[in-house]
XYZ file of C-alpha atoms in Angstrom:
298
model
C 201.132 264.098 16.250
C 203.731 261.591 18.279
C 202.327 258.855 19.713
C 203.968 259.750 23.301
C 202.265 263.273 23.297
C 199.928 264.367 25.836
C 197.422 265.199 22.719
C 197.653 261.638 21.502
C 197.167 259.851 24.853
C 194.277 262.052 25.752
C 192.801 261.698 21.646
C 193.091 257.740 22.602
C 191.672 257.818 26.022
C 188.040 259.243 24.457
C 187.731 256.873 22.356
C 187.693 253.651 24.565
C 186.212 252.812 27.660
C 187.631 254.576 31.251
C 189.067 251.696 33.076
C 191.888 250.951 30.607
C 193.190 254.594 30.238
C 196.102 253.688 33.142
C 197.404 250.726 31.211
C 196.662 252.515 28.152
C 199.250 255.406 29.119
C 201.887 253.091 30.605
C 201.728 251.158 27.643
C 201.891 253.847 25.131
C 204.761 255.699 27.753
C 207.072 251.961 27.618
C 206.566 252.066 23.496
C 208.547 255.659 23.361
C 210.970 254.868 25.523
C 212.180 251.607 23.588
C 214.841 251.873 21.294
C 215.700 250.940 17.447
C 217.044 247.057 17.556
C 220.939 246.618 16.248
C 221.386 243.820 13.962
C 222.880 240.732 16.344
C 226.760 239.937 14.963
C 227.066 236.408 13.407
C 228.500 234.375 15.631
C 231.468 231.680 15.284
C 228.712 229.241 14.822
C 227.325 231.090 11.908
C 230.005 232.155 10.279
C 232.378 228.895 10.485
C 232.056 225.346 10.381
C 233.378 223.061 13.269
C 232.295 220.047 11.313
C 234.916 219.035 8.882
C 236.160 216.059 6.164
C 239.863 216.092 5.517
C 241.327 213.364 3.326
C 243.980 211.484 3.795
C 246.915 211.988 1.056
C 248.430 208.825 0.186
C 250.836 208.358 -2.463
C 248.565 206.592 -4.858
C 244.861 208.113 -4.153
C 243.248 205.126 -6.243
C 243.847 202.128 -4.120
C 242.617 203.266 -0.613
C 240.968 206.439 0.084
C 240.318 207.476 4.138
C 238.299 210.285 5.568
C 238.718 212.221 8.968
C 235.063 213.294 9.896
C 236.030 215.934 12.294
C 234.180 217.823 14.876
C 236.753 220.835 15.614
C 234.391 223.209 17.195
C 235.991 223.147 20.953
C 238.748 225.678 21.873
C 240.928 222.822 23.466
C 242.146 219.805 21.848
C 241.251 217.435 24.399
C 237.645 217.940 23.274
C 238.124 217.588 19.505
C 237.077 214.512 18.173
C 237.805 212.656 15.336
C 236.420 209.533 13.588
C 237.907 207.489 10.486
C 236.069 205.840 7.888
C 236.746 205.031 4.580
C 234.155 203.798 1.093
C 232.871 200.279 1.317
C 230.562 200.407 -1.667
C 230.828 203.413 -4.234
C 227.481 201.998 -5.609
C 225.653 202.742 -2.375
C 227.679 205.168 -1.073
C 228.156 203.385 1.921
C 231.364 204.122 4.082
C 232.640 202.196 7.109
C 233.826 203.298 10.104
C 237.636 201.867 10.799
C 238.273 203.749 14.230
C 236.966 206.382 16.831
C 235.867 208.878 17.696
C 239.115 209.912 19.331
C 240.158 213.697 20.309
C 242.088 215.354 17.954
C 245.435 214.341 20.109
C 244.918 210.821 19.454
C 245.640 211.359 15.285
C 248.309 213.773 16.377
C 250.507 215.722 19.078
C 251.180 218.664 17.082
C 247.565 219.741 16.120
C 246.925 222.950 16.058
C 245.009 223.929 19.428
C 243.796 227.335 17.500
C 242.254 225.591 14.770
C 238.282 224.984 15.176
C 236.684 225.223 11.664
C 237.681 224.770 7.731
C 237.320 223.783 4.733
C 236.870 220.381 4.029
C 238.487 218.567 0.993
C 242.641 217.148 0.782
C 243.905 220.374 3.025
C 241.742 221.548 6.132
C 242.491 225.400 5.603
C 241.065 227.810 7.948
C 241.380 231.305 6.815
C 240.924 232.813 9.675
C 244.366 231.890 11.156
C 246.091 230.825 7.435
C 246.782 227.700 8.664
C 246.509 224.394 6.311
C 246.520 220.485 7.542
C 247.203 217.886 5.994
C 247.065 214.107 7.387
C 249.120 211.926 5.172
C 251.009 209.072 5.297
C 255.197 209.433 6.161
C 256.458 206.133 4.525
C 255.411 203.169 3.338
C 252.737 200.690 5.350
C 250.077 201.012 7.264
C 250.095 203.092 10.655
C 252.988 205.843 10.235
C 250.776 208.898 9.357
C 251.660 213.074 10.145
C 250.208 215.741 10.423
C 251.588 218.941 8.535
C 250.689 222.647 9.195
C 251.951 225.304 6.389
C 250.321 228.929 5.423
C 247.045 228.447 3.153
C 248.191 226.636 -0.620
C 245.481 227.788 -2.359
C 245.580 230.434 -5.207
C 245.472 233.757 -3.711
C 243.995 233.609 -0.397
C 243.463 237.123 -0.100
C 241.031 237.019 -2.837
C 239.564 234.265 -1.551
C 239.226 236.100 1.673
C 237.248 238.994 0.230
C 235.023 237.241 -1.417
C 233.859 235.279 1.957
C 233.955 238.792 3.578
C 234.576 237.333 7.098
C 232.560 233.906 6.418
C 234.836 230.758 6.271
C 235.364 228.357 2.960
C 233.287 225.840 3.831
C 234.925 222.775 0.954
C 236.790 222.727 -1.693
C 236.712 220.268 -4.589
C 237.396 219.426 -8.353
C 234.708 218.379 -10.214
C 234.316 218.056 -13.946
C 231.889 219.828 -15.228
C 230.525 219.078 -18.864
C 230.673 220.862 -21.875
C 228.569 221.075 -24.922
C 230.922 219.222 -27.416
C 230.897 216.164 -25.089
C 234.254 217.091 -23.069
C 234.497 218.933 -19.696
C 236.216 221.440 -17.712
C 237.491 220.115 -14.579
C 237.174 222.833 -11.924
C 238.643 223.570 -8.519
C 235.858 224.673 -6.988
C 235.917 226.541 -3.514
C 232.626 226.554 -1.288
C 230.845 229.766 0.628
C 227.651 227.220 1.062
C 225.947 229.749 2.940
C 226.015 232.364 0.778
C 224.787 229.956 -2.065
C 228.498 231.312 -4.057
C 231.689 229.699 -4.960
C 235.040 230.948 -5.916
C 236.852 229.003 -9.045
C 240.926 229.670 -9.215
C 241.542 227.370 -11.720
C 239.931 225.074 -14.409
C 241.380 222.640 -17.738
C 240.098 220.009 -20.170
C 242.480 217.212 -18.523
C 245.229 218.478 -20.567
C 245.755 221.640 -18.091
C 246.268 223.909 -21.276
C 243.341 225.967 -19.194
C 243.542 227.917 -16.544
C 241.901 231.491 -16.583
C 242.171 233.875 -13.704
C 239.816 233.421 -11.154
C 236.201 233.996 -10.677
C 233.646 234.232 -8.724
C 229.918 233.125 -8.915
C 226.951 231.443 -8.001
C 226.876 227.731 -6.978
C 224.412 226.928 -9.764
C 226.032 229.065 -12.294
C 229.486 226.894 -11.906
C 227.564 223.517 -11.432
C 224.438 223.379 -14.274
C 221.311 221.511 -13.115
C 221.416 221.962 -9.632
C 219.342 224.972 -8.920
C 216.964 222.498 -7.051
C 219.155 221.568 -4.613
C 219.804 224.071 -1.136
C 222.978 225.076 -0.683
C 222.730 227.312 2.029
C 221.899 224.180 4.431
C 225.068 222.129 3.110
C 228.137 221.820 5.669
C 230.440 219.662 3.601
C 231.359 217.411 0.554
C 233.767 214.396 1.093
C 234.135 213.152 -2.667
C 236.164 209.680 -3.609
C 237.055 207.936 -6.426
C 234.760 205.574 -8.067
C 235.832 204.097 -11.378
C 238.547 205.272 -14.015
C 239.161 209.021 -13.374
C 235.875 209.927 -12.637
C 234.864 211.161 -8.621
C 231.881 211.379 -6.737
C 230.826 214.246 -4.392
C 228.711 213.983 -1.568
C 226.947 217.189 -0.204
C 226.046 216.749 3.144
C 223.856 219.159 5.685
C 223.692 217.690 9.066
C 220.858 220.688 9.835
C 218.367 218.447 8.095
C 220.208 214.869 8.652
C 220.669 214.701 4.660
C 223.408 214.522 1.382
C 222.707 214.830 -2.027
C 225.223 213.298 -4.873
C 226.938 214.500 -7.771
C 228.196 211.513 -9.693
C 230.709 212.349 -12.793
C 230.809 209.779 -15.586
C 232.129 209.406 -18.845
C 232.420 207.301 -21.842
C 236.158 206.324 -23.300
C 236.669 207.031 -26.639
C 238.857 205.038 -29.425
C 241.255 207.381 -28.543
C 241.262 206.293 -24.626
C 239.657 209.689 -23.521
C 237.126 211.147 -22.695
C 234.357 211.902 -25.200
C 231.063 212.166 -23.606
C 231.361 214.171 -20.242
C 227.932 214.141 -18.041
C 227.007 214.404 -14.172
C 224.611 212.744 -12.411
C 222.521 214.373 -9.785
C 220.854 212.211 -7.396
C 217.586 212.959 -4.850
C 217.928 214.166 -1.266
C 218.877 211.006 0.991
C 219.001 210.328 4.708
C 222.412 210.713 5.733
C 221.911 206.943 7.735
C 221.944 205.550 4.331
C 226.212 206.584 4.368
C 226.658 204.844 7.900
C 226.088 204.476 11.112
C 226.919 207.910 12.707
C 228.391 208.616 16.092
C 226.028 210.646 18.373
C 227.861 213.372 18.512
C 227.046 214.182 14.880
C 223.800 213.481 15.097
């Protein structure tokens, strides 16, 4: 029996009292005539990240190492802002802001106006317009800096593409990951945060003999121990050097105003490499403890 039928209504109405029987049938009347929901599109918000870190290239990457926290999320350039900080203590994480914000215009003239989300790491690459950015320097001393736009550099971006399915790369970076004979396996590691997977085009041992087609897989699959942490909430990673050849990567998710660390480290052999690979993981952290943050990405 449907619940809009004349049989139903009147099977209802006898069995509770006579002054609700008119809301009763309007009720029951409005319920048939609603329809099955459709499933809301993601939006731009959802699917890409306005909030990026791009690293500036500089010919020698171990004596200074800058970051452009980026809020690309506007469809002009005049309200794309920038702000530039770089490490002051690689013990406590703590950066310092050296200038802005600014808008985008300020770094340079020739930034793409089409351009409002990427992937954070040394080239801001935003796949839905194959466009990559770099910021580097054009000569020596301070002040003469570039901007460069080319197609996406990275290994097969139509693979890459696919395996987002529409969602944007939210960070790339290399990270070594250990082994179980002591060495590691440094991998370039590409970021879907959201959907908790990753895409790795290439790995080695630090003597690139390695380097096996690509693959795809779950964040905690490619990066061992970390099944605590939650992915799906990170934005970005800005990672910098802090002692010998080793990095550090900082996963950060504005959402809940926190980072997490992933701290390579290794001990130096007689033969002056590497011979016993690890990673630290560190707690959840309040991202104040990095600096003192603009309001607009608070």
């Amino acid at each position: 029996m449907k619940k809009n039928s004349p049989c139903f209504i009147r099977k209802i109405k006898q069995s509770i009292p006579a002054f609700w029987w008119p809301s009763l049938t309007v009720l029951l009347l409005l319920s048939a005539c609603q329809k099955k929901g459709i499933d809301k599109p993601a939006s731009a918000a959802e699917k890409h990240n306005g909030k990026v870190i791009l690293r500036e290239l500089e010919a020698d990457p171990y004596v200074s190492e800058y970051f452009y926290f980026m809020d690309l999320g506007s469809a002009t350039n005049s309200e794309k802002r920038y702000f530039k900080a770089k490490v002051k203590d690689v013990v406590s994480d703590a950066f310092e802001i050296i200038g802005g914000p600014f808008p985008i215009d300020s770094l340079a003239n020739n930034w793409p106006a089409n351009i409002q989300s990427g992937s954070s790491g040394l080239w801001l690459t935003d796949f839905i317009f194959l466009d990559s950015v770099r910021v580097q320097l054009t000569g020596p001393g301070a002040g003469r800096r570039t901007v460069s736009t080319k197609k996406s550099l990275l290994f097969r971006p139509a693979f890459v593409q696919q395996a987002g399915n529409g969602q944007q790369v939210n960070a790339y970076a290399y990270i070594k990951i250990p082994n179980a004979t002591g060495g590691y396996l440094k991998k370039e590691i590409l970021f879907f945060f959201k959907k908790g997977i990753c895409v790795v085009p290439s790995q080695n041992n630090g003597t690139r003999n390695e380097d096996p087609p690509q693959f795809i897989d779950n964040i905690t699959n490619v990066i061992p121990g970390t099944s605590a942490y939650d992915w799906k909430t990170v934005d970005n990673v800005v990672s910098y050097h802090s002692g010998g050849t080793n990095y550090t990567h900082l996963f950060i998710d504005y959402t809940n105003w926190r980072y997490f660390k992933i701290k390579e480290t290794c001990s130096i052999g007689a033969a002056g490499n590497c011979s016993n690979a690890a990673i630290e993981l560190s707690p959840y952290q309040s991202l104040d403890k990095l600096m003192q943050w603009p309001t607009a990405w608070r």
